[in-house]
Short mmCIF file of C-alpha atoms and ligand atoms in Angstrom, two decimals:
data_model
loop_
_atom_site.label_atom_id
_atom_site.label_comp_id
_atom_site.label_asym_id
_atom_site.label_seq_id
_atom_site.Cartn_x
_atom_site.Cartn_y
_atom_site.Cartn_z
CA UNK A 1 -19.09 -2.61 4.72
CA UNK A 2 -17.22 -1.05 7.14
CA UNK A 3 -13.54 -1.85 7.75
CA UNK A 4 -10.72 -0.84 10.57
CA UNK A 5 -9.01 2.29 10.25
CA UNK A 6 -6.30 1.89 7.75
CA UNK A 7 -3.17 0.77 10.03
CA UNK A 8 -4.79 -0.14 12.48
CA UNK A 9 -6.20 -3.87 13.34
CA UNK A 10 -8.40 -6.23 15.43
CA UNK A 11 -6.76 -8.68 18.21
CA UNK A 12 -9.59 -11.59 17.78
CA UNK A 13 -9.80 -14.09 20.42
CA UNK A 14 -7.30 -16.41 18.56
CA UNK A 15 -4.39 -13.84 18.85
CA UNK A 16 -5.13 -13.12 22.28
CA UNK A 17 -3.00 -16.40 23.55
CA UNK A 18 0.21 -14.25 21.89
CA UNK A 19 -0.97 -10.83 23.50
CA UNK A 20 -1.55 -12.50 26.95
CA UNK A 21 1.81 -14.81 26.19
CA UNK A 22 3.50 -11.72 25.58
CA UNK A 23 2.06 -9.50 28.35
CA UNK A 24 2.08 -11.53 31.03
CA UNK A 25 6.31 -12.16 30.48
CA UNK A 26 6.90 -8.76 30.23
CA UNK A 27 5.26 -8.17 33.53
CA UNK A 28 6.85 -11.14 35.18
CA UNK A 29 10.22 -9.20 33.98
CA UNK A 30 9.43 -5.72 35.42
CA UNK A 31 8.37 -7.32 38.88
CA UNK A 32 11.53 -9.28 38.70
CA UNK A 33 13.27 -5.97 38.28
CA UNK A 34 11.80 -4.12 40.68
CA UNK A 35 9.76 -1.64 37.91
CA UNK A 36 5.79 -0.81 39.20
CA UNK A 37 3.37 -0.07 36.27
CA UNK A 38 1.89 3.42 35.73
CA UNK A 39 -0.99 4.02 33.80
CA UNK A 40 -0.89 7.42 31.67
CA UNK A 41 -4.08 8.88 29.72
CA UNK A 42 -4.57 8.24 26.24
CA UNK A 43 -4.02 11.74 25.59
CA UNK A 44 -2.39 14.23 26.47
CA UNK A 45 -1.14 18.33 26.09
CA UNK A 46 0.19 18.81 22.23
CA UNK A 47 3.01 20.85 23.98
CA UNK A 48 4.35 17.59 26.02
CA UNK A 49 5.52 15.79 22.91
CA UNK A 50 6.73 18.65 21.37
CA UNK A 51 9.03 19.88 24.17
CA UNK A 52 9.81 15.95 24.84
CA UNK A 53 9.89 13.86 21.19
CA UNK A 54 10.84 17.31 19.68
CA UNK A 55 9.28 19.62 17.18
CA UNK A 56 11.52 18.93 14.04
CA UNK A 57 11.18 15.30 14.39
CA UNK A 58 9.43 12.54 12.07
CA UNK A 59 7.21 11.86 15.21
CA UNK A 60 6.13 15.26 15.98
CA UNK A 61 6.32 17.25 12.45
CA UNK A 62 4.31 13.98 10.24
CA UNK A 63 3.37 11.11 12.98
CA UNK A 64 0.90 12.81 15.29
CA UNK A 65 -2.67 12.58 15.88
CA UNK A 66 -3.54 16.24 16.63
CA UNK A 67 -6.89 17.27 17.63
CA UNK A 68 -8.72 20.54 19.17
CA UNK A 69 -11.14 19.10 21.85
CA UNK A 70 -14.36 21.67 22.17
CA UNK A 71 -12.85 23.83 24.44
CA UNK A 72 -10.07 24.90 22.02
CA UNK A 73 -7.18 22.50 23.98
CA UNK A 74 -4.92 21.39 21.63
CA UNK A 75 -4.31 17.30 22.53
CA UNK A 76 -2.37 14.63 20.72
CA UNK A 77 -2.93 10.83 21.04
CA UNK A 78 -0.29 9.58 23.02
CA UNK A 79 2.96 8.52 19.86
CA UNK A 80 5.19 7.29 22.81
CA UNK A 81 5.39 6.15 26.44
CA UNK A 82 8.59 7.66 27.95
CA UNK A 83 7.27 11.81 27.76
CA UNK A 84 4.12 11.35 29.71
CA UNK A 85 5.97 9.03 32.28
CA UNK A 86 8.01 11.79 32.91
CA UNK A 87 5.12 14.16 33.02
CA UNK A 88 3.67 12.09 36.06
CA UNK A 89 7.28 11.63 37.73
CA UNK A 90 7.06 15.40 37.99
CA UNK A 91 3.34 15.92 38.23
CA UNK A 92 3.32 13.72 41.36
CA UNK A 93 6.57 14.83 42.97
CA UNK A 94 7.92 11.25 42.70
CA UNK A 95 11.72 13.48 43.07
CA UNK A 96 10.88 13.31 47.02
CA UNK A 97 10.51 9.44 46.63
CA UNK A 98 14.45 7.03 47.14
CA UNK A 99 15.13 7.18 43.82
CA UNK A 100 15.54 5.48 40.70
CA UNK A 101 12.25 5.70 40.35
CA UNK A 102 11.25 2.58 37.95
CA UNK A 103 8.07 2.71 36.12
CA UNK A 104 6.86 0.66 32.84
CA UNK A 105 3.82 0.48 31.20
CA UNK A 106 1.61 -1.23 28.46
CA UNK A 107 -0.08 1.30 25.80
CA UNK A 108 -1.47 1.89 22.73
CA UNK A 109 0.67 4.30 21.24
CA UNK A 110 -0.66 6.46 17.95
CA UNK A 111 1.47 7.41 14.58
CA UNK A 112 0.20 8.23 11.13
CA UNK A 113 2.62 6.21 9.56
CA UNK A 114 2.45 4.58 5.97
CA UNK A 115 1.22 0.98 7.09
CA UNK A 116 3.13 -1.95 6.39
CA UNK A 117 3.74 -4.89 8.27
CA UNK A 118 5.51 -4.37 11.47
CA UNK A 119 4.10 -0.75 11.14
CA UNK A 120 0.40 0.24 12.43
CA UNK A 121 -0.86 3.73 12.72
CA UNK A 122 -2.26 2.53 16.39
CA UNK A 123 0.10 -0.23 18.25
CA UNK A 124 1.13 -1.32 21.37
CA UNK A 125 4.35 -0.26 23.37
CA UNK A 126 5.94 -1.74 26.65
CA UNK A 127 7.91 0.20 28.12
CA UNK A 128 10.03 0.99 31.16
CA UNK A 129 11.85 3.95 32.49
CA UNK A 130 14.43 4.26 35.45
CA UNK A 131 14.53 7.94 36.74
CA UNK A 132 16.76 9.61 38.86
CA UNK A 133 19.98 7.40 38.58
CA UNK A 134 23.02 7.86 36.71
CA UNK A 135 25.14 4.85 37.77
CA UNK A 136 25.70 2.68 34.42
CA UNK A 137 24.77 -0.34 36.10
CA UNK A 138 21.17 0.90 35.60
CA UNK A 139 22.34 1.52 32.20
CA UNK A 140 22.86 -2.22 31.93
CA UNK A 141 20.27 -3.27 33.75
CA UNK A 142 17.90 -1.55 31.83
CA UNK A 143 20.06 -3.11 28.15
CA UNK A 144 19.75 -6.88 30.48
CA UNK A 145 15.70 -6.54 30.87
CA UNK A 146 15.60 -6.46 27.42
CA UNK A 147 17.12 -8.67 26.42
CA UNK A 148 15.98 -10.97 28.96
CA UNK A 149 12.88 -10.57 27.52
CA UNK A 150 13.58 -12.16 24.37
CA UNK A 151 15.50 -14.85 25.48
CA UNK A 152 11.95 -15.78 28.16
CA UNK A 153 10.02 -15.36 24.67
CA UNK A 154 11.99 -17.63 22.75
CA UNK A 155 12.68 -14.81 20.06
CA UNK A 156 15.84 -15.99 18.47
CA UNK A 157 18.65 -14.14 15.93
CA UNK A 158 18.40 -11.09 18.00
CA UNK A 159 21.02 -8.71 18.43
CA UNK A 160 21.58 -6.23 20.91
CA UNK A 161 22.82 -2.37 19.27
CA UNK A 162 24.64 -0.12 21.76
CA UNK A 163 26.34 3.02 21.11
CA UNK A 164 26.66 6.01 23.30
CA UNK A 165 26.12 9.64 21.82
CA UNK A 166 27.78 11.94 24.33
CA UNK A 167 26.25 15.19 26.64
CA UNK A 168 26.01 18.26 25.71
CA UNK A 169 29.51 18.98 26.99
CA UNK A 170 31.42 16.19 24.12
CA UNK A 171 28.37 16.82 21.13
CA UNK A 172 29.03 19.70 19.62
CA UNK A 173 32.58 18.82 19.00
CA UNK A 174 30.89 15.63 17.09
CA UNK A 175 28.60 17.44 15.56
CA UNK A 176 30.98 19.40 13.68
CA UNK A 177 33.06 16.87 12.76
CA UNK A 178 29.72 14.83 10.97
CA UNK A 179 28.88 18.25 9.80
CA UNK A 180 31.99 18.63 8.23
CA UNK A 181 32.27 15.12 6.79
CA UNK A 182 28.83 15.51 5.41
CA UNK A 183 29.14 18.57 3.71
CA UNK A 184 31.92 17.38 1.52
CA UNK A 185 29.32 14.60 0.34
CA UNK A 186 26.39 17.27 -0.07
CA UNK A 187 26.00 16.70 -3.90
CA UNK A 188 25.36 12.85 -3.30
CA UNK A 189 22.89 12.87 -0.46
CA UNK A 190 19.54 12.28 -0.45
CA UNK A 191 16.88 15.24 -0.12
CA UNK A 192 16.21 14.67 3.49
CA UNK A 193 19.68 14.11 4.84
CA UNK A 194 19.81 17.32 2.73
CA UNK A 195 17.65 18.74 5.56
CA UNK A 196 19.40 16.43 8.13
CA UNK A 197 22.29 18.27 7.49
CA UNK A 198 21.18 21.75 8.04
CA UNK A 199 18.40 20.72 10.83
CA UNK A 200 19.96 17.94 12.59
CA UNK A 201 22.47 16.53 11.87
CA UNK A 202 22.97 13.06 13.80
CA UNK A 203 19.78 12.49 12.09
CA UNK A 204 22.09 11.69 9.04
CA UNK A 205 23.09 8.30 10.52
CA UNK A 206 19.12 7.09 11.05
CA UNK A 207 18.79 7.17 7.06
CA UNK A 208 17.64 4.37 5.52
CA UNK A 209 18.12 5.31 2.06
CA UNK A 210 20.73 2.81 0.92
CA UNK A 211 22.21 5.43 -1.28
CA UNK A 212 23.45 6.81 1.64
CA UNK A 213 24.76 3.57 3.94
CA UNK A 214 28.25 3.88 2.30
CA UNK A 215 28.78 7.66 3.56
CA UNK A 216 27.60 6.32 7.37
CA UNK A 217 29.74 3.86 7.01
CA UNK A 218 32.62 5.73 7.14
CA UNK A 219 31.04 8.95 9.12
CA UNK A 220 32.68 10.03 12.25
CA UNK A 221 31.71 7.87 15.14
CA UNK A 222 29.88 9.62 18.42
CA UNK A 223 32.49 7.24 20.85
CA UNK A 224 35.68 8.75 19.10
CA UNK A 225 34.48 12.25 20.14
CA UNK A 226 33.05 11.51 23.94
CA UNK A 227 34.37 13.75 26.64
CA UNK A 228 36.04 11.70 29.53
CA UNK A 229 33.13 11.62 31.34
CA UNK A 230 31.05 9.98 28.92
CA UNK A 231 33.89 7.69 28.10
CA UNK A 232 33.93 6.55 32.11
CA UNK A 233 30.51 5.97 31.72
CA UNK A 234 30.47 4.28 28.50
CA UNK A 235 33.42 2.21 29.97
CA UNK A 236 31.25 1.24 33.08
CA UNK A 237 28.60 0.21 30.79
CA UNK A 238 30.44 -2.50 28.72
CA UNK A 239 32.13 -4.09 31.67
CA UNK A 240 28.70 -4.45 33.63
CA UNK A 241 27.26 -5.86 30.60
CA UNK A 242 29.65 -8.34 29.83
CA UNK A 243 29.72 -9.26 33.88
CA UNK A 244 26.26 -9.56 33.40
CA UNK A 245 27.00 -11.97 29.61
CA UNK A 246 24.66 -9.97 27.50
CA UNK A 247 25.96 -9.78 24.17
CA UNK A 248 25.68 -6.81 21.92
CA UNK A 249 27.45 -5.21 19.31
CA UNK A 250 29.04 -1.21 18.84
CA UNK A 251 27.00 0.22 16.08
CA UNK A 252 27.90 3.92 15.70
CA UNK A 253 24.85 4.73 13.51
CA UNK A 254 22.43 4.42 16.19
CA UNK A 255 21.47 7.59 17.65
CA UNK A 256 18.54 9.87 18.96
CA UNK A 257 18.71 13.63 17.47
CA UNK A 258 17.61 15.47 20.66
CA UNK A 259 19.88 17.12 23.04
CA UNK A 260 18.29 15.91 25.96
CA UNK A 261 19.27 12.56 24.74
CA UNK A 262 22.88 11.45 26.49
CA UNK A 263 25.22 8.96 26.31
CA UNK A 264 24.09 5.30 26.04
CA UNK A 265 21.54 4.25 23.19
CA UNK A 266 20.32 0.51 22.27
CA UNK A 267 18.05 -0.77 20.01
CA UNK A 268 17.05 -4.68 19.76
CA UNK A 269 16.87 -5.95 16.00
CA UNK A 270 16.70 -9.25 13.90
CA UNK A 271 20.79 -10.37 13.15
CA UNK A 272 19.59 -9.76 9.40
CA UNK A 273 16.62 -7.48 9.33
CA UNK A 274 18.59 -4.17 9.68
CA UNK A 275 17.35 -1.22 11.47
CA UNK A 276 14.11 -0.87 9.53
CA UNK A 277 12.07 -3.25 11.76
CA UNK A 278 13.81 -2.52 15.68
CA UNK A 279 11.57 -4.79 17.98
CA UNK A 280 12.46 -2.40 20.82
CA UNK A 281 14.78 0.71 21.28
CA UNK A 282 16.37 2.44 24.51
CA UNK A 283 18.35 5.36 25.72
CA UNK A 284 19.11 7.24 27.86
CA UNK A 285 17.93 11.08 28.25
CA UNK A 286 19.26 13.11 31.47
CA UNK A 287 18.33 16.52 29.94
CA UNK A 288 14.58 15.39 29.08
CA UNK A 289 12.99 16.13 32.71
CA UNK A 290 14.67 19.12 33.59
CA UNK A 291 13.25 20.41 29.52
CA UNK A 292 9.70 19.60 31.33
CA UNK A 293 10.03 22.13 33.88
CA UNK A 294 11.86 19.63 36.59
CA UNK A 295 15.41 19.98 38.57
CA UNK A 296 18.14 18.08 36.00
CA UNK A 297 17.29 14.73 37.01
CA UNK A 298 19.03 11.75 35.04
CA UNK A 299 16.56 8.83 33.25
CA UNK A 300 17.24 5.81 31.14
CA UNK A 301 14.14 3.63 29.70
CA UNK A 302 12.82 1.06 26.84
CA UNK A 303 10.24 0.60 24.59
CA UNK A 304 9.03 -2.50 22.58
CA UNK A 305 6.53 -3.00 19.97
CA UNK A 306 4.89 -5.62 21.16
CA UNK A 307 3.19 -6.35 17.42
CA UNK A 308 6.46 -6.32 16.02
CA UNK A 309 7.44 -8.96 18.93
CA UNK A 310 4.45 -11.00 18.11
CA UNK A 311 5.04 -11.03 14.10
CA UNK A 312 8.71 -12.64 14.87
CA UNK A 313 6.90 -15.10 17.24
CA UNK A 314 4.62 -16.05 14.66
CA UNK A 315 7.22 -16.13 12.12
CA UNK A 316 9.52 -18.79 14.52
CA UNK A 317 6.29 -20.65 14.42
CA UNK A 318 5.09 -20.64 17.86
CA UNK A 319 1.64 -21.52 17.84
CA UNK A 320 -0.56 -20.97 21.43
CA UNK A 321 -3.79 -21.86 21.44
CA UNK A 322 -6.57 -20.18 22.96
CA UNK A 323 -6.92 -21.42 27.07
CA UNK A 324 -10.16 -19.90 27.44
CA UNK A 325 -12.53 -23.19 26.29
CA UNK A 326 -15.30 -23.63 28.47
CA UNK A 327 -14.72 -26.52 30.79
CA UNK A 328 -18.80 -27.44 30.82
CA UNK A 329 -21.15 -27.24 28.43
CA UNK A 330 -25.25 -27.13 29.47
CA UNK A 331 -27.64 -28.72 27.48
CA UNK A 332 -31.13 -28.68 27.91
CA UNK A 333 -34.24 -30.05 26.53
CA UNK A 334 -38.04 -28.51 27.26
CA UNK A 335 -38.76 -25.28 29.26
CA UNK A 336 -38.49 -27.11 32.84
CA UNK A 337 -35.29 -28.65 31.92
CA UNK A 338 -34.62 -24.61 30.43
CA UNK A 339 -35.24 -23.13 34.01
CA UNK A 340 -33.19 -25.69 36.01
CA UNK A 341 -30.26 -25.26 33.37
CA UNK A 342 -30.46 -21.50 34.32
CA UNK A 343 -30.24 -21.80 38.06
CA UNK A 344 -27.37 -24.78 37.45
CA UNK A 345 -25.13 -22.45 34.79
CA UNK A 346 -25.56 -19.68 37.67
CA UNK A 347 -24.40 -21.88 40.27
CA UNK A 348 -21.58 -23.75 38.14
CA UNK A 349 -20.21 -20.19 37.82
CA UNK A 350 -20.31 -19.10 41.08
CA UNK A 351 -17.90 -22.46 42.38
CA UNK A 352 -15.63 -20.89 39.38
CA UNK A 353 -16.36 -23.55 36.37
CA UNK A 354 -15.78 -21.63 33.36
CA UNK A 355 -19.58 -22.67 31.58
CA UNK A 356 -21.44 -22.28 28.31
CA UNK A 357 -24.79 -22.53 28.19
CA UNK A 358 -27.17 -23.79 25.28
CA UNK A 359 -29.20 -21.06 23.71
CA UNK A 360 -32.27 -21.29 21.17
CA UNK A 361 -33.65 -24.15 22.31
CA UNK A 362 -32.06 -26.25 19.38
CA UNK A 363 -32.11 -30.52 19.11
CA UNK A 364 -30.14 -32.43 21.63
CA UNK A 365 -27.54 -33.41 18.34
CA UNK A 366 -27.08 -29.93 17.89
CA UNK A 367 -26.72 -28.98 21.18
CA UNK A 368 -23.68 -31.60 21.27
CA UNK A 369 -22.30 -30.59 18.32
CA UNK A 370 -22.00 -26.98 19.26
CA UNK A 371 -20.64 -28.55 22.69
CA UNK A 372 -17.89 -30.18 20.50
CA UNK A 373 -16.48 -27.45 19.06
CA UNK A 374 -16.12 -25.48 21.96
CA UNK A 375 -13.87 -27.68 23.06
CA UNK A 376 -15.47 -28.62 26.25
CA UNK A 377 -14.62 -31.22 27.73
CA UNK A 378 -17.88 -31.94 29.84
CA UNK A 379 -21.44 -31.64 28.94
CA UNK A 380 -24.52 -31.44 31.11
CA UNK A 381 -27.48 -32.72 30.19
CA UNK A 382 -31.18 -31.95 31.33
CA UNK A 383 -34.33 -33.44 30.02
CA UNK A 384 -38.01 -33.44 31.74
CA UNK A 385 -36.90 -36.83 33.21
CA UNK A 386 -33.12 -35.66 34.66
CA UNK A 387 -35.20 -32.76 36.39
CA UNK A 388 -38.39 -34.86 37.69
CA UNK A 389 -35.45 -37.47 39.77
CA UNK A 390 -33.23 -34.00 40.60
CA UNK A 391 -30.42 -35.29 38.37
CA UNK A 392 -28.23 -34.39 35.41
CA UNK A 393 -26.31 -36.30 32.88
CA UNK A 394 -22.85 -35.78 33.08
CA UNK A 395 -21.21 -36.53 29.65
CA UNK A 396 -17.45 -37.18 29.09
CA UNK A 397 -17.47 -35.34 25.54
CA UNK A 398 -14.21 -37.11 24.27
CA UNK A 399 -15.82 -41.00 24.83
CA UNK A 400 -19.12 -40.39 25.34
CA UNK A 401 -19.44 -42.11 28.71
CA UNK A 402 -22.33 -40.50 30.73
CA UNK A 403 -23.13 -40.43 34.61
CA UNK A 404 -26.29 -39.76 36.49
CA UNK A 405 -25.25 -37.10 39.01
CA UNK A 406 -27.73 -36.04 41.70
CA UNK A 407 -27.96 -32.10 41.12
CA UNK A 408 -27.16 -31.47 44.16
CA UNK A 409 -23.70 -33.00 43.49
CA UNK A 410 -23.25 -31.68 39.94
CA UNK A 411 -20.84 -28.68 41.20
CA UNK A 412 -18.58 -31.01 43.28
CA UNK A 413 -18.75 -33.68 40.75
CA UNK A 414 -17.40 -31.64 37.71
CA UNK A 415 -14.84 -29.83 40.14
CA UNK A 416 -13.70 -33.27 40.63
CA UNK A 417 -13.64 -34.18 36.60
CA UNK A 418 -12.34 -30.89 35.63
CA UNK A 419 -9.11 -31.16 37.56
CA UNK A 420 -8.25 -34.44 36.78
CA UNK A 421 -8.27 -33.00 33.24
CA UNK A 422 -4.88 -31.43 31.55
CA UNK A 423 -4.61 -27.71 31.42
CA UNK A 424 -6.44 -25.46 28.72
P1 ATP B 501 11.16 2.81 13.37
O1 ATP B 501 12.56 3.22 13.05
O2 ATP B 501 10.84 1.38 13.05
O3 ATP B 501 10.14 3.78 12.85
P2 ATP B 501 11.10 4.21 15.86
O4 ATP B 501 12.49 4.64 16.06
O5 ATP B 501 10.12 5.20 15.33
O6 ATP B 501 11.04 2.88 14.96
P3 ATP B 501 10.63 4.08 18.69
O7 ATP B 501 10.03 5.43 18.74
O8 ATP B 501 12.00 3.89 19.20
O9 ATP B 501 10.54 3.55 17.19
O10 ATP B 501 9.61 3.05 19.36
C1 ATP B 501 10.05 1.87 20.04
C2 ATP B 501 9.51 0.63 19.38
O11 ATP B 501 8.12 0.74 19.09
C3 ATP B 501 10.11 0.33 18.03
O12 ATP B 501 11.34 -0.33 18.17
C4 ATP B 501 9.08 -0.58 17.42
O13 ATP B 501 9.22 -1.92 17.88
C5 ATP B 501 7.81 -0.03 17.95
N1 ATP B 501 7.16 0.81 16.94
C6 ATP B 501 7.45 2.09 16.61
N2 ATP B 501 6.61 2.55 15.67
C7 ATP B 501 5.77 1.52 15.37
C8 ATP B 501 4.67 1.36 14.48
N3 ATP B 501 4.24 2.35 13.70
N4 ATP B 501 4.02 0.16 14.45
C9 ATP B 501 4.42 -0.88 15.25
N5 ATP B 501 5.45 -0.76 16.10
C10 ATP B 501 6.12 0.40 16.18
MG1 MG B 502 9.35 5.59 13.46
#
């Protein structure tokens, strides 16, 4: 027997009412916020990711799905959304467009991760990026759409994370200090923040070892150390999100380890679940397009994991059922009654009746039965007799009360039934 890829899964049709739940809000969001969607290959240069997520990170150095296509190119499945948005900002001279630019998109995103729930080798990201702005309103915009999100959703015991990690001008300074902090601690870390320390050093506060919380804890925090600039900006940011009353909390271990990342980052997590299982993390990165080849050009964006935001749907206990019942059902009995059960299915569709036809010329009572659990509310019914007087039976499935209906009529007719019916 053959099975999915490990970590990765199949929607069936009785998840879909989450996916499209989930989809169609998060597009309702981004047209309410002015974002347009943007549609990036599957694929795409190895070198993007490594100039944009970074070589040196857990993304690029152990996540990646590499491959060699047969002309030699070196590709990688697409692990995030924000590098190749970038890529087409630049590729399509969107610079010479009023800026921000605001972008999101829907994608299957690829990681070789150790599965787990919550945490698929292929899932699915929304995400949204605002380029060529640095006013901190967008900041908090971009922190409000988020959030906005799960409040539409109904996702409850979320909290908002912000923290703000500086430029290039007020890092290094911060740098040292956690360098310095950390290396009186050396003996007691754990191998990789070994590394961490050496390599990359904000990395230190991402560990989730929980040998190591106590040291974070009391690590030198990024605001402490921001230049005044930063500060401003930081400043800016918490006043336009409390003017716009969404709540979030400081949380100085939140960071990105690139350079390219600046000042404000946010991630969206369960109030107990720690920062193991983020439904959605955001940041901004004013150094990322100009490291793409582009004119220094500020950026801020968001991604979600829109499994992760279905699991915590499920787990609240929403249930959705599937709106995609058929709202007829056509039965037939003997080849005549076949043929004019064809042309009638045909034109049933074509005035927009969502309708299932009867296949394998199976007994009435089975017919019906199969017509009851598709939920249908309506059934059509053709004998020899129905199509010698150019009529069908039309069948209320919940009572059982049939109708002649000329077949003439039968389109109208139904139209008629079907939306004096409730919703799917
Ligand atoms: P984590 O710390 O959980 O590994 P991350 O920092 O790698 O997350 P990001 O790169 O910020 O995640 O991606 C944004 C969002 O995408 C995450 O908050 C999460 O909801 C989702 N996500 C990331 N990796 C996975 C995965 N392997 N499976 C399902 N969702 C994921
Ligand atoms: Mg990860």
């Amino acid at each position: 027997m053959y099975r999915v890829p490990r970590g990765t899964m199949d929607v069936l049709p009785a998840d879909q009412p989450y996916w499209r739940h989930v989809l169609e809000t998060a597009e309702r969001l981004c047209r309410l916020y002015g974002y347009q969607r943007l549609d990036t290959p599957l694929f795409e240069d190895a070198s993007l990711f490594q100039r944009s997520v970074g070589a040196g990170t857990d993304i690029v150095e152990k996540e990646t799905y590499n491959f060699q296509d047969r002309s030699g190119e070196l590709l990688t499945l697409r692990p995030e959304g924000t590098a190749p948005v970038c890529r087409a900002y630049l590729e399509h001279g969107m610079h010479a467009l009023p800026q921000p630019i605001k972008l999101y998109y829907i994608a299957p995103c690829f990681r070789y991760e150790r599965p787990q729930a919550g945490r698929y080798r292929q899932f699915y990201q929304w995400g949204y990026e605002a380029i060529g702005s640095m006013d901190p309103a967008l900041d908090a915009e971009v922190v409000e759409i988020a959030w906005r999100l799960y409040q539409l959703l109904g996702i409850t015991d979320l909290v908002v994370l912000l923290n703000s990690i500086g430029d290039p001008q007020c890092r290094p300074a911060y740098l040292k200090a956690l360098v310095a902090y950390y290396s009186a601690h050396r003996g007691s870390l754990c191998r990789d923040c070994g590394v961490r320390l050496e390599k990359n050093p904000l990395r230190l506060l991402d560990c989730k070892e929980p040998q190591d919380q106590p040291l974070i804890q009391g690590a030198p925090r990024a605001v402490d150390y921001l230049c005044p600039e930063c500060r401003g900006h930081h400043a800016q940011v918490e006043h336009y999100l409390a003017l716009l009353g969404v709540p979030y909390q400081m949380e100085h271990r939140l960071v990105r380890g690139l350079d390219y990342y600046t000042k404000t980052v946010f991630e969206v997590v369960p109030r107990d679940g720690g920062s193991q299982n983020a439904i959605g993390a955001g940041g901004r990165y004013d150094g990322l397009i100009e490291e793409l080849g582009g004119r220094p050009t500020p950026g801020i964006g968001f991604a979600a994991g829109i499994d992760r935001i279905i699991l915590n749907l499920k787990r609240q206990g929403l249930t959705l059922r599937d709106g995609s019942r058929p709202q007829v059902y056509v039965a037939y009995l003997g080849d005549r009654a076949k043929d004019a059960a064809l042309r009638l299915t045909a034109e049933l569709r074509a005035e927009g009746l969502n309708t299932l036809l009867a296949f394998g010329d199976r007994s009435l009572r089975a017919q019906l039965r199969h017509a009851n659990s598709t939920g249908a509310p309506y059934s059509l019914i053709l004998g020899e007799d129905e199509v010698q007087a150019g009529e069908a039976l039309l069948r209320r499935m919940e009572d059982g009360e049939q109708e002649r209906v000329p077949l003439t009529h039968v389109a109208a007719r139904l139209s008629q039934a079907v939306a004096s019916q409730p919703g799917p």
